mmCIF file of C-alpha atoms in Angstrom:
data_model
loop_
_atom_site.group_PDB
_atom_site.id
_atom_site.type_symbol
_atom_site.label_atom_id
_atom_site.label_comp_id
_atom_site.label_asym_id
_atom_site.label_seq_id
_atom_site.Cartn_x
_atom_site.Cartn_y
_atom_site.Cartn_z
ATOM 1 C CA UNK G 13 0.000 0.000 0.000
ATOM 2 C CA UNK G 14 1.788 3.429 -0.919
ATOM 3 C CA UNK G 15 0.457 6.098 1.513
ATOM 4 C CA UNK G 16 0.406 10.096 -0.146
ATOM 5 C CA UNK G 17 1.911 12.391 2.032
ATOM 6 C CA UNK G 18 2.916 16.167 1.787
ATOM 7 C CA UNK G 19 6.533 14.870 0.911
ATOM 8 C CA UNK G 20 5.554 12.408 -2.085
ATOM 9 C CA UNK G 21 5.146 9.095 -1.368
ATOM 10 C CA UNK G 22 5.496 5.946 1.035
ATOM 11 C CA UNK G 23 5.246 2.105 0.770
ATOM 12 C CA UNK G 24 4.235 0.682 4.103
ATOM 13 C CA UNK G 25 4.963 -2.486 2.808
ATOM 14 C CA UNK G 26 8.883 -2.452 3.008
ATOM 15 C CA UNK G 27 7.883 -3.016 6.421
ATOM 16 C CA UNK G 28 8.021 -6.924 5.762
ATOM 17 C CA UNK G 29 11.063 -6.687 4.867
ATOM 18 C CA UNK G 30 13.298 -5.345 7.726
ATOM 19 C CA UNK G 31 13.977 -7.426 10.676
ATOM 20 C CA UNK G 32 12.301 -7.344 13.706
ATOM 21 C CA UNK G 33 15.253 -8.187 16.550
ATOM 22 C CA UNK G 34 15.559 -4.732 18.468
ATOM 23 C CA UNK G 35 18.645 -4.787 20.805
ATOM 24 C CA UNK G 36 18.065 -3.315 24.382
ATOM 25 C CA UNK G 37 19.853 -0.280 24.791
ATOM 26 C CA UNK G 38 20.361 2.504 27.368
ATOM 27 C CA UNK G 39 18.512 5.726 26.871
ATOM 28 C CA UNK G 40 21.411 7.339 26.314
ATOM 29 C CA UNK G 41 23.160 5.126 23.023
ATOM 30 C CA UNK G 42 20.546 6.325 20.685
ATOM 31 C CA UNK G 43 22.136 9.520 19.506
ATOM 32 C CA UNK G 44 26.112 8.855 19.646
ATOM 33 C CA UNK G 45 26.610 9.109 16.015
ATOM 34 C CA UNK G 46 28.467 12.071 14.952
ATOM 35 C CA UNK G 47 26.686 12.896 12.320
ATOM 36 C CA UNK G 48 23.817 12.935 13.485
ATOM 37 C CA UNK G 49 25.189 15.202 16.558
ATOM 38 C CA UNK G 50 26.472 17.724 13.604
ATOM 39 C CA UNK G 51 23.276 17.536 12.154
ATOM 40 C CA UNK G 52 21.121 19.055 14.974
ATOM 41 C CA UNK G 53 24.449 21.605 15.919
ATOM 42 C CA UNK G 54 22.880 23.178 12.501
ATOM 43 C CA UNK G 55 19.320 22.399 13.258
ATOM 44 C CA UNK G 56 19.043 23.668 16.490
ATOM 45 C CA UNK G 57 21.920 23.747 19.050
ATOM 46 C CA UNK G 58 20.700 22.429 22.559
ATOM 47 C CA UNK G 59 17.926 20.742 21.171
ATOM 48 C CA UNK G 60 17.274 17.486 20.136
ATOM 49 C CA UNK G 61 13.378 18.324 19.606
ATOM 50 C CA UNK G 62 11.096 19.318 16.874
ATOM 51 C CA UNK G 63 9.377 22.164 18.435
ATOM 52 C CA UNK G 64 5.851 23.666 17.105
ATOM 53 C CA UNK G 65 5.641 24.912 13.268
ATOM 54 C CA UNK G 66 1.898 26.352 12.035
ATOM 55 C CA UNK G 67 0.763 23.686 9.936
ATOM 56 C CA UNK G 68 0.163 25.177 6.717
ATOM 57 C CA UNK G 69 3.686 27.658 6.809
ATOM 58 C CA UNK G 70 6.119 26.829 4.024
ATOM 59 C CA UNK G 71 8.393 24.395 4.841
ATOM 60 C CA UNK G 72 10.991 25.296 2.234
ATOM 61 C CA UNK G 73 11.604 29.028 3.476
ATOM 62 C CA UNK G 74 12.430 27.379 6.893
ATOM 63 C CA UNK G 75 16.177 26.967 7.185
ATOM 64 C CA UNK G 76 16.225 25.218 10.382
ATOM 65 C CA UNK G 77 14.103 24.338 13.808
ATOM 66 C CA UNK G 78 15.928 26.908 15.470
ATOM 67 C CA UNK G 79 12.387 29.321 15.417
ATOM 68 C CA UNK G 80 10.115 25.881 16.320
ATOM 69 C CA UNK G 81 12.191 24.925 19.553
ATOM 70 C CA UNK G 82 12.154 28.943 20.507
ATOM 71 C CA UNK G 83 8.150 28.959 19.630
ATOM 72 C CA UNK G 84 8.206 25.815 22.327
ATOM 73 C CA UNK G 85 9.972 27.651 24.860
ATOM 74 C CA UNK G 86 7.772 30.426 24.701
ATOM 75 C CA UNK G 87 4.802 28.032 24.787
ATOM 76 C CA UNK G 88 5.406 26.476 27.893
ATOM 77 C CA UNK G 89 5.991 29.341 29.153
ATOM 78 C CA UNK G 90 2.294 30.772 28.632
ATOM 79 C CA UNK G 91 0.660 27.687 28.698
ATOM 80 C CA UNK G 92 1.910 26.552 32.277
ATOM 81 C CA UNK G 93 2.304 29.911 33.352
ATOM 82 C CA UNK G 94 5.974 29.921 34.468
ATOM 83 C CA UNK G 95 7.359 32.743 36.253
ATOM 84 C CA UNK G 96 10.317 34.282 38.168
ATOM 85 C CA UNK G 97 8.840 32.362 41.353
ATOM 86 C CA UNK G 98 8.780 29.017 39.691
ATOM 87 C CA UNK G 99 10.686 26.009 40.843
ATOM 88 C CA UNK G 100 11.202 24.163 37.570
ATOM 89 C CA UNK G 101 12.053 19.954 37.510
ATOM 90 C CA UNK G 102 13.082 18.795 33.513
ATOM 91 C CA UNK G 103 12.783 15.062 33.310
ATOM 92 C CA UNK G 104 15.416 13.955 30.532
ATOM 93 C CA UNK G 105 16.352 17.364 29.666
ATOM 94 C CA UNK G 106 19.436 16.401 27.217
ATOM 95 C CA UNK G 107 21.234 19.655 25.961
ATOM 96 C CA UNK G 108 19.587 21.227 28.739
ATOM 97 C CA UNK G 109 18.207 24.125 26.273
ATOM 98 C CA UNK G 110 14.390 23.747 27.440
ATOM 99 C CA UNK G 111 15.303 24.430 30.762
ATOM 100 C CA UNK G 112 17.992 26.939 30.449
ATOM 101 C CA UNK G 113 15.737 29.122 27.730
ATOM 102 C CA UNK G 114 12.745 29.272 30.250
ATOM 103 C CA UNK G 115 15.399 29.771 33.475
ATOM 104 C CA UNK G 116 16.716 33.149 31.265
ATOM 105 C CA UNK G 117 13.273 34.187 29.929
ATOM 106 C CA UNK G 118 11.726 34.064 33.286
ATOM 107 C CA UNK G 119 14.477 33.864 35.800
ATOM 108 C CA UNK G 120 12.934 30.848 37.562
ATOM 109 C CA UNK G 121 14.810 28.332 39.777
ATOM 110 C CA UNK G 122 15.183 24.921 37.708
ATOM 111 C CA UNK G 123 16.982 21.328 38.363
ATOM 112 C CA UNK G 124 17.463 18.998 34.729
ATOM 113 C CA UNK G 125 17.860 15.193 35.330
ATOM 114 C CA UNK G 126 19.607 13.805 32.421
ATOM 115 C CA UNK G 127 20.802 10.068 32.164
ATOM 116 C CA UNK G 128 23.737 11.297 29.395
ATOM 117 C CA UNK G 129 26.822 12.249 31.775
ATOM 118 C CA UNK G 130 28.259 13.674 28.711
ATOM 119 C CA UNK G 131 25.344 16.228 27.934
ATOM 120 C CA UNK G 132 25.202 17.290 31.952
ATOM 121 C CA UNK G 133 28.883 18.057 32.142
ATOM 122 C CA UNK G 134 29.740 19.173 28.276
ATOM 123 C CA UNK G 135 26.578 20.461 26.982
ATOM 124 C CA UNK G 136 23.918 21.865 29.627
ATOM 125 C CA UNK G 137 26.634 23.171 32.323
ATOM 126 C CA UNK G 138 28.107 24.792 29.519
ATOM 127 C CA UNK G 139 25.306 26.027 28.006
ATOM 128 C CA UNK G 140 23.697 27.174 31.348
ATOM 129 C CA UNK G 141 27.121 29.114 31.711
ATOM 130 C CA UNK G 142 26.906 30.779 28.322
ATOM 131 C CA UNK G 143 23.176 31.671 28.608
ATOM 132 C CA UNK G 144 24.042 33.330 32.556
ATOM 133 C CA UNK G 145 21.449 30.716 34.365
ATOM 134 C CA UNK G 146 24.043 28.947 36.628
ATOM 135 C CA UNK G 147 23.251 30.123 39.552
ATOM 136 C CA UNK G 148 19.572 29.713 39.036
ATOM 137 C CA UNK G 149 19.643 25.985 39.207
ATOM 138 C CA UNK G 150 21.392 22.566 38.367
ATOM 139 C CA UNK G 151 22.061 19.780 36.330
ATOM 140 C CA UNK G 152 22.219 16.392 37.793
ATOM 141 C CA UNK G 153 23.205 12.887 36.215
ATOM 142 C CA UNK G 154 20.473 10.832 36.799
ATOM 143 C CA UNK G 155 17.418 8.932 35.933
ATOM 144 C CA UNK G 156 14.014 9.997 35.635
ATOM 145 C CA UNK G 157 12.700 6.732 37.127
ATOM 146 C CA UNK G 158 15.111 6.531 39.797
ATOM 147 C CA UNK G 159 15.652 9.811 41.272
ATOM 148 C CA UNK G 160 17.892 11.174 43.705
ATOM 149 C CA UNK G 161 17.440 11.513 47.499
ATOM 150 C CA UNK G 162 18.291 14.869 46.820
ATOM 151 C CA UNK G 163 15.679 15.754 44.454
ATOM 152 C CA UNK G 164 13.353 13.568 46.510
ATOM 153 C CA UNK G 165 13.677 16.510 49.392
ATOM 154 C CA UNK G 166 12.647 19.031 47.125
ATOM 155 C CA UNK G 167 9.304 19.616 45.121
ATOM 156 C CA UNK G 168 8.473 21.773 42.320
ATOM 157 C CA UNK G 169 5.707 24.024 40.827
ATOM 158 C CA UNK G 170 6.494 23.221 37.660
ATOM 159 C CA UNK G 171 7.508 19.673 36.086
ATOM 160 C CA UNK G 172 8.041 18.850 32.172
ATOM 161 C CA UNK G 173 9.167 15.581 30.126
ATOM 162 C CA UNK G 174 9.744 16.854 26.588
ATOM 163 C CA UNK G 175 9.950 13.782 24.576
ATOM 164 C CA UNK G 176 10.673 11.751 26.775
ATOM 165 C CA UNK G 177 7.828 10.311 28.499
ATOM 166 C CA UNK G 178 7.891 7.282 25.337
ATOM 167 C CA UNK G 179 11.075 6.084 26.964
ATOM 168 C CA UNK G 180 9.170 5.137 29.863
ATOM 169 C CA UNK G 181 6.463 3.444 28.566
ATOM 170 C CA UNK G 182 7.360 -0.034 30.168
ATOM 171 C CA UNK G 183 7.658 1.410 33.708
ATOM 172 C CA UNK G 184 5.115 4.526 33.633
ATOM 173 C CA UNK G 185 3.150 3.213 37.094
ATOM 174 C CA UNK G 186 7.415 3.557 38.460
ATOM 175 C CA UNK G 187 7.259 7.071 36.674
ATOM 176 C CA UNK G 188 4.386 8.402 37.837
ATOM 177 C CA UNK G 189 5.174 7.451 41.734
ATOM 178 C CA UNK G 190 8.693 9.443 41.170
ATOM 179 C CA UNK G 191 6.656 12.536 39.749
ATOM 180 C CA UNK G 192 4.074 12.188 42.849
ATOM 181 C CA UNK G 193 6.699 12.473 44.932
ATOM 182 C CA UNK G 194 8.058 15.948 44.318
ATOM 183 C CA UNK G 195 5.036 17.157 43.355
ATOM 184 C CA UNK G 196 2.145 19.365 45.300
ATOM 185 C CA UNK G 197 -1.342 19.736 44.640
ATOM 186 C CA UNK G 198 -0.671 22.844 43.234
ATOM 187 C CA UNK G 199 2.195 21.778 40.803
ATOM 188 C CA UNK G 200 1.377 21.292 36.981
ATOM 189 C CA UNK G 201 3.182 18.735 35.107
ATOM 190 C CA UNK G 202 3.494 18.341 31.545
ATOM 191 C CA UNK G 203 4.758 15.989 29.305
ATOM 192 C CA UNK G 204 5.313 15.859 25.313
ATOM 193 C CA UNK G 205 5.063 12.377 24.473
ATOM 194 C CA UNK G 206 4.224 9.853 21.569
ATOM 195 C CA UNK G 207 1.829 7.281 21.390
ATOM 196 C CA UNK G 208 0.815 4.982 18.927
ATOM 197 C CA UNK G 209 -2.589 4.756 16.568
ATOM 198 C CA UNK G 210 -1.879 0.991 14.826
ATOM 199 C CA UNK G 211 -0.382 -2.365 16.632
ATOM 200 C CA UNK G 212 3.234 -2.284 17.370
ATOM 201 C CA UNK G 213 3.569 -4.827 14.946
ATOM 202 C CA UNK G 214 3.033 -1.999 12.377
ATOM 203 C CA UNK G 215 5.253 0.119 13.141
ATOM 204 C CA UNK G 216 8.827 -1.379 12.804
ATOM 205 C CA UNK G 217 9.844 1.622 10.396
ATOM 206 C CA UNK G 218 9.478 4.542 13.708
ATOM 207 C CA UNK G 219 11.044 1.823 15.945
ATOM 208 C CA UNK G 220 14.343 0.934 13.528
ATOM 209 C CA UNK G 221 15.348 4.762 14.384
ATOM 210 C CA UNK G 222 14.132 4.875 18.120
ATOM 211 C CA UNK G 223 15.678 0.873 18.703
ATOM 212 C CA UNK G 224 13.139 0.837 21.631
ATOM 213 C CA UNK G 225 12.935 -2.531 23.632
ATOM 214 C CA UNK G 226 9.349 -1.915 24.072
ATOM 215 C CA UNK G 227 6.576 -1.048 22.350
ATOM 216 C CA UNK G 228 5.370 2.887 22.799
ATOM 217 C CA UNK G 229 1.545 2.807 24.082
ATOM 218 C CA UNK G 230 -1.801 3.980 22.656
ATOM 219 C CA UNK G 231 -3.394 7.174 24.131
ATOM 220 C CA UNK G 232 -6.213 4.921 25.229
ATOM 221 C CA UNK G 233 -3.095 2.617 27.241
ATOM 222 C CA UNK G 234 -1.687 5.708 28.599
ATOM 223 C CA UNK G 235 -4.740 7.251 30.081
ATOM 224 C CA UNK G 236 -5.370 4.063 32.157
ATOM 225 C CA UNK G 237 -1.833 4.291 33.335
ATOM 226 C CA UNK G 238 -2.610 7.664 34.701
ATOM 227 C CA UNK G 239 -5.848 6.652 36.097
ATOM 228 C CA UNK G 240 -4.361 4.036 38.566
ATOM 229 C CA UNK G 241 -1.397 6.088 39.390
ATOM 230 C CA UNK G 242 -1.721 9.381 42.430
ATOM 231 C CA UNK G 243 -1.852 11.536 39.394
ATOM 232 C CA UNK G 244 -4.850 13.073 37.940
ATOM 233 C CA UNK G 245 -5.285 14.087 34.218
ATOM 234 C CA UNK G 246 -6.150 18.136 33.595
ATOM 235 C CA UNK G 247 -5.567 17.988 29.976
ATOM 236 C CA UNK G 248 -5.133 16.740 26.570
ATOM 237 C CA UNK G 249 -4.066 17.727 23.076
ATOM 238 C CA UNK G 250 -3.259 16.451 19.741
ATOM 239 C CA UNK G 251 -0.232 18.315 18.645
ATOM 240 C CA UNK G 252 0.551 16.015 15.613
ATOM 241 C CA UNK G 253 -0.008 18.599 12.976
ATOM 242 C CA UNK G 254 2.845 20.946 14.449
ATOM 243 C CA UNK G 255 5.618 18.123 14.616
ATOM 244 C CA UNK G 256 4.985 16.922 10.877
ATOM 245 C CA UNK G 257 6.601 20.243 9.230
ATOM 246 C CA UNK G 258 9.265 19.905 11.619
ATOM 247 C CA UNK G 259 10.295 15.972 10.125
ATOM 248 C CA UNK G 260 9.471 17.340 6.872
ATOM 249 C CA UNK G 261 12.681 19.609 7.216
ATOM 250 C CA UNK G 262 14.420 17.642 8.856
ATOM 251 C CA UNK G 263 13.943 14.667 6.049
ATOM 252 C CA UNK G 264 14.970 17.455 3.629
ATOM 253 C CA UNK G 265 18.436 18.203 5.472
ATOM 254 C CA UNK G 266 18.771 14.724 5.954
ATOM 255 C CA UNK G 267 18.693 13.258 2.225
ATOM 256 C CA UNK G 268 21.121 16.774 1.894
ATOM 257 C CA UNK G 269 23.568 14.834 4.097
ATOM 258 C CA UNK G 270 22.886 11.023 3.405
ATOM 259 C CA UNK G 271 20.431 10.820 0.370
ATOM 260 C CA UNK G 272 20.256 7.040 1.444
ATOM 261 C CA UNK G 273 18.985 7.637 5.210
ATOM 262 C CA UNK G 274 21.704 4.775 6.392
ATOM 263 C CA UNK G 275 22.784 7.103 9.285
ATOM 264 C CA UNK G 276 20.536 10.129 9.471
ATOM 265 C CA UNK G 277 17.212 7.712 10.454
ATOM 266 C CA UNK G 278 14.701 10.319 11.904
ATOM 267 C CA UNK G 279 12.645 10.413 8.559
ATOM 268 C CA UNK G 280 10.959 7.330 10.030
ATOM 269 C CA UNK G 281 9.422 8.426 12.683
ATOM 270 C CA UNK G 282 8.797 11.152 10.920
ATOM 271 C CA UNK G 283 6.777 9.457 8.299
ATOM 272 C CA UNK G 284 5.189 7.431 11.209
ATOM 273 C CA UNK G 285 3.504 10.886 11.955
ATOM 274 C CA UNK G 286 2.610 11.760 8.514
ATOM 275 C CA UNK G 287 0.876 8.459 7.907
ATOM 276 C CA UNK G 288 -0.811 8.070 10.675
ATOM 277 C CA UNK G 289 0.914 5.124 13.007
ATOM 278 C CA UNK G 290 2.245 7.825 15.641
ATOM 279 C CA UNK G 291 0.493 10.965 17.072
ATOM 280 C CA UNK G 292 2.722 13.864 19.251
ATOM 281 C CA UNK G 293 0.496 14.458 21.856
ATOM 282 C CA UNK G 294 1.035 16.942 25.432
ATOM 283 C CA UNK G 295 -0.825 15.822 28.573
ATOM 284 C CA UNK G 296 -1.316 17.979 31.374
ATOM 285 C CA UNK G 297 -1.204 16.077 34.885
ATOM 286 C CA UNK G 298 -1.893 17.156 38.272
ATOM 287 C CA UNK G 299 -1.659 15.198 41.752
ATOM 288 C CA UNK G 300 -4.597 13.490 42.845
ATOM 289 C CA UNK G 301 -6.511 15.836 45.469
ATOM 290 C CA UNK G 302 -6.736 14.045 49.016
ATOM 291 C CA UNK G 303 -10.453 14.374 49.796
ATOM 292 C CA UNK G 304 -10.607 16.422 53.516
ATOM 293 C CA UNK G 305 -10.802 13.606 56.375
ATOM 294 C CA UNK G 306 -14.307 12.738 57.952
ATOM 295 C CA UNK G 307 -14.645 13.964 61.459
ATOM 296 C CA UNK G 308 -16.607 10.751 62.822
ATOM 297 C CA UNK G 309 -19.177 12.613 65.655
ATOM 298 C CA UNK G 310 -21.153 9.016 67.201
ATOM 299 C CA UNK G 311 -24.164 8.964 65.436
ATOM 300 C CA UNK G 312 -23.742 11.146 62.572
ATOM 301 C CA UNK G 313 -21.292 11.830 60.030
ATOM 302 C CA UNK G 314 -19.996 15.159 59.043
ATOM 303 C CA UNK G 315 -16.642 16.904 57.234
ATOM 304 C CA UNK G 316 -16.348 19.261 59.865
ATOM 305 C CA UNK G 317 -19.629 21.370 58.890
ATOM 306 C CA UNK G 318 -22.378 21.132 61.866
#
């Protein structure tokens, strides 16, 4: 079956053909390859993200995702309503540039757990140095399902995951408990993930560039996660249409680069988007309001009202 898109055409059935044997890796293994690493140095340096592009803007008069991952920062921003006062946690942060962008837009506190030594000490330190955040927070070496005592005394208004959640698919009920625990009622927690619209089965193109030892979930799989976990969900959306001109240009630089795709990979996910087997999606979470306790008067019940 060959699928239109807006960037010509794909057969879904070279799918039979590619082997299925996925080799567990480490989080942090995906992205070693130097040219890729050169590759987003030009696209956007200190992300590793796609941003948000208008759907219908021309793809070919944008050089770069430079402007998307800025149009993110400034997103979050106004849609979680982060300010000077904020205490802001970045769950797999990478390059740190997220973090550090919303630290020096709004001169909030932050902390960024990354599992990549390398990015904590030679890209977000540095980074955080250049952009004059330093002393407004840290960067720690760490995992997001396994985190520090340290962290663990602390807790934070705001909380993000920005493409990272997917990673964490196989151990979300672990993930959640870690978010609940530095987390107040109060604190809003976001996370840009992707989920799945098709069997895993169908989508061995997305996973031969992620290499993921399990299979990302459906929304539908994802929402009951939440529901048995101490979080609560406060919103949805289906951001798909603002990651696909993103791949598109990034597709274009990469056939610039490697007109065979052997190395530079990411136009399949990106055509897992475009055809439908993967949505980008942002969820808005909240912790789970503890109902006021009964006062128990013999003979009648009340919550503290007579």
């Amino acid at each position: 079956a060959v699928v239109s898109t807006q960037s010509g055409h794909y057969d879904r059935d070279i799918t039979n053909n590619l082997s299925y044997h996925i080799p567990r890796i480490t989080m942090s293994s995906n992205y070693s390859n130097n040219m890729m690493n050169a590759l987003w140095n030009f696209m956007a340096p200190g992300f590793y993200n796609y941003g948000r592009i208008d759907p219908d803007a021309d793809v070919e008069s944008i050089p770069d995702l430079s402007q998307a991952n800025e149009d993110m920062v400034h997103y979050l921003i106004e849609e979680l309503g982060i300010t000077k006062d904020a205490r802001l946690l970045e769950l797999g942060c990478g390059k740190g540039m997220y973090t550090i962008r919303i630290a020096e837009e709004t001169g909030c506190t932050y902390t960024g757990i990354e599992i990549n030594e390398e990015y904590v000490e030679n890209e977000c330190k540095k980074r955080a140095k250049l952009h004059g955040v330093t002393d407004q927070g840290e960067f720690i070496t760490g995992s997001m399902l396994d985190l520090s005592q340290h962290v663990r005394n602390q807790t934070f208004t705001h909380i993000m995951m920005n493409q990272t959640m997917y990673y964490c698919h196989n151990d979300l009920d672990n993930l959640f408990d870690q978010i609940a625990s530095v987390s107040t009622e109060e604190t809003k927690i976001f996370s840009w993930d992707f989920v799945r619209r098709c069997g895993w089965e169908d989508c061995k193109i997305p996973n031969s560039h992620l290499k993921l030892p399990h299979p990302i979930l459906t929304k539908e799989e994802v929402f009951r996660m939440i529901e048995k976990s101490k979080l609560d969900l406060a919103g949805f959306v289906d951001a798909t249409d603002t990651i696909i001109p993103g791949y598109q240009i990034m597709e274009r630089e990469c056939r610039k680069r490697d007109p065979e795709l052997t190395s530079l990979t990411y136009p399949r996910m990106g055509r897992g988007f475009m055809t439908g087997l993967l949505a980008c999606v942002y969820y808005h979470l909240k912790l789970q309001t503890v109902p006021p306790k009964m006062n128990i008067v013999p003979g009648r019940y009340t919550n503290g009202n007579h």
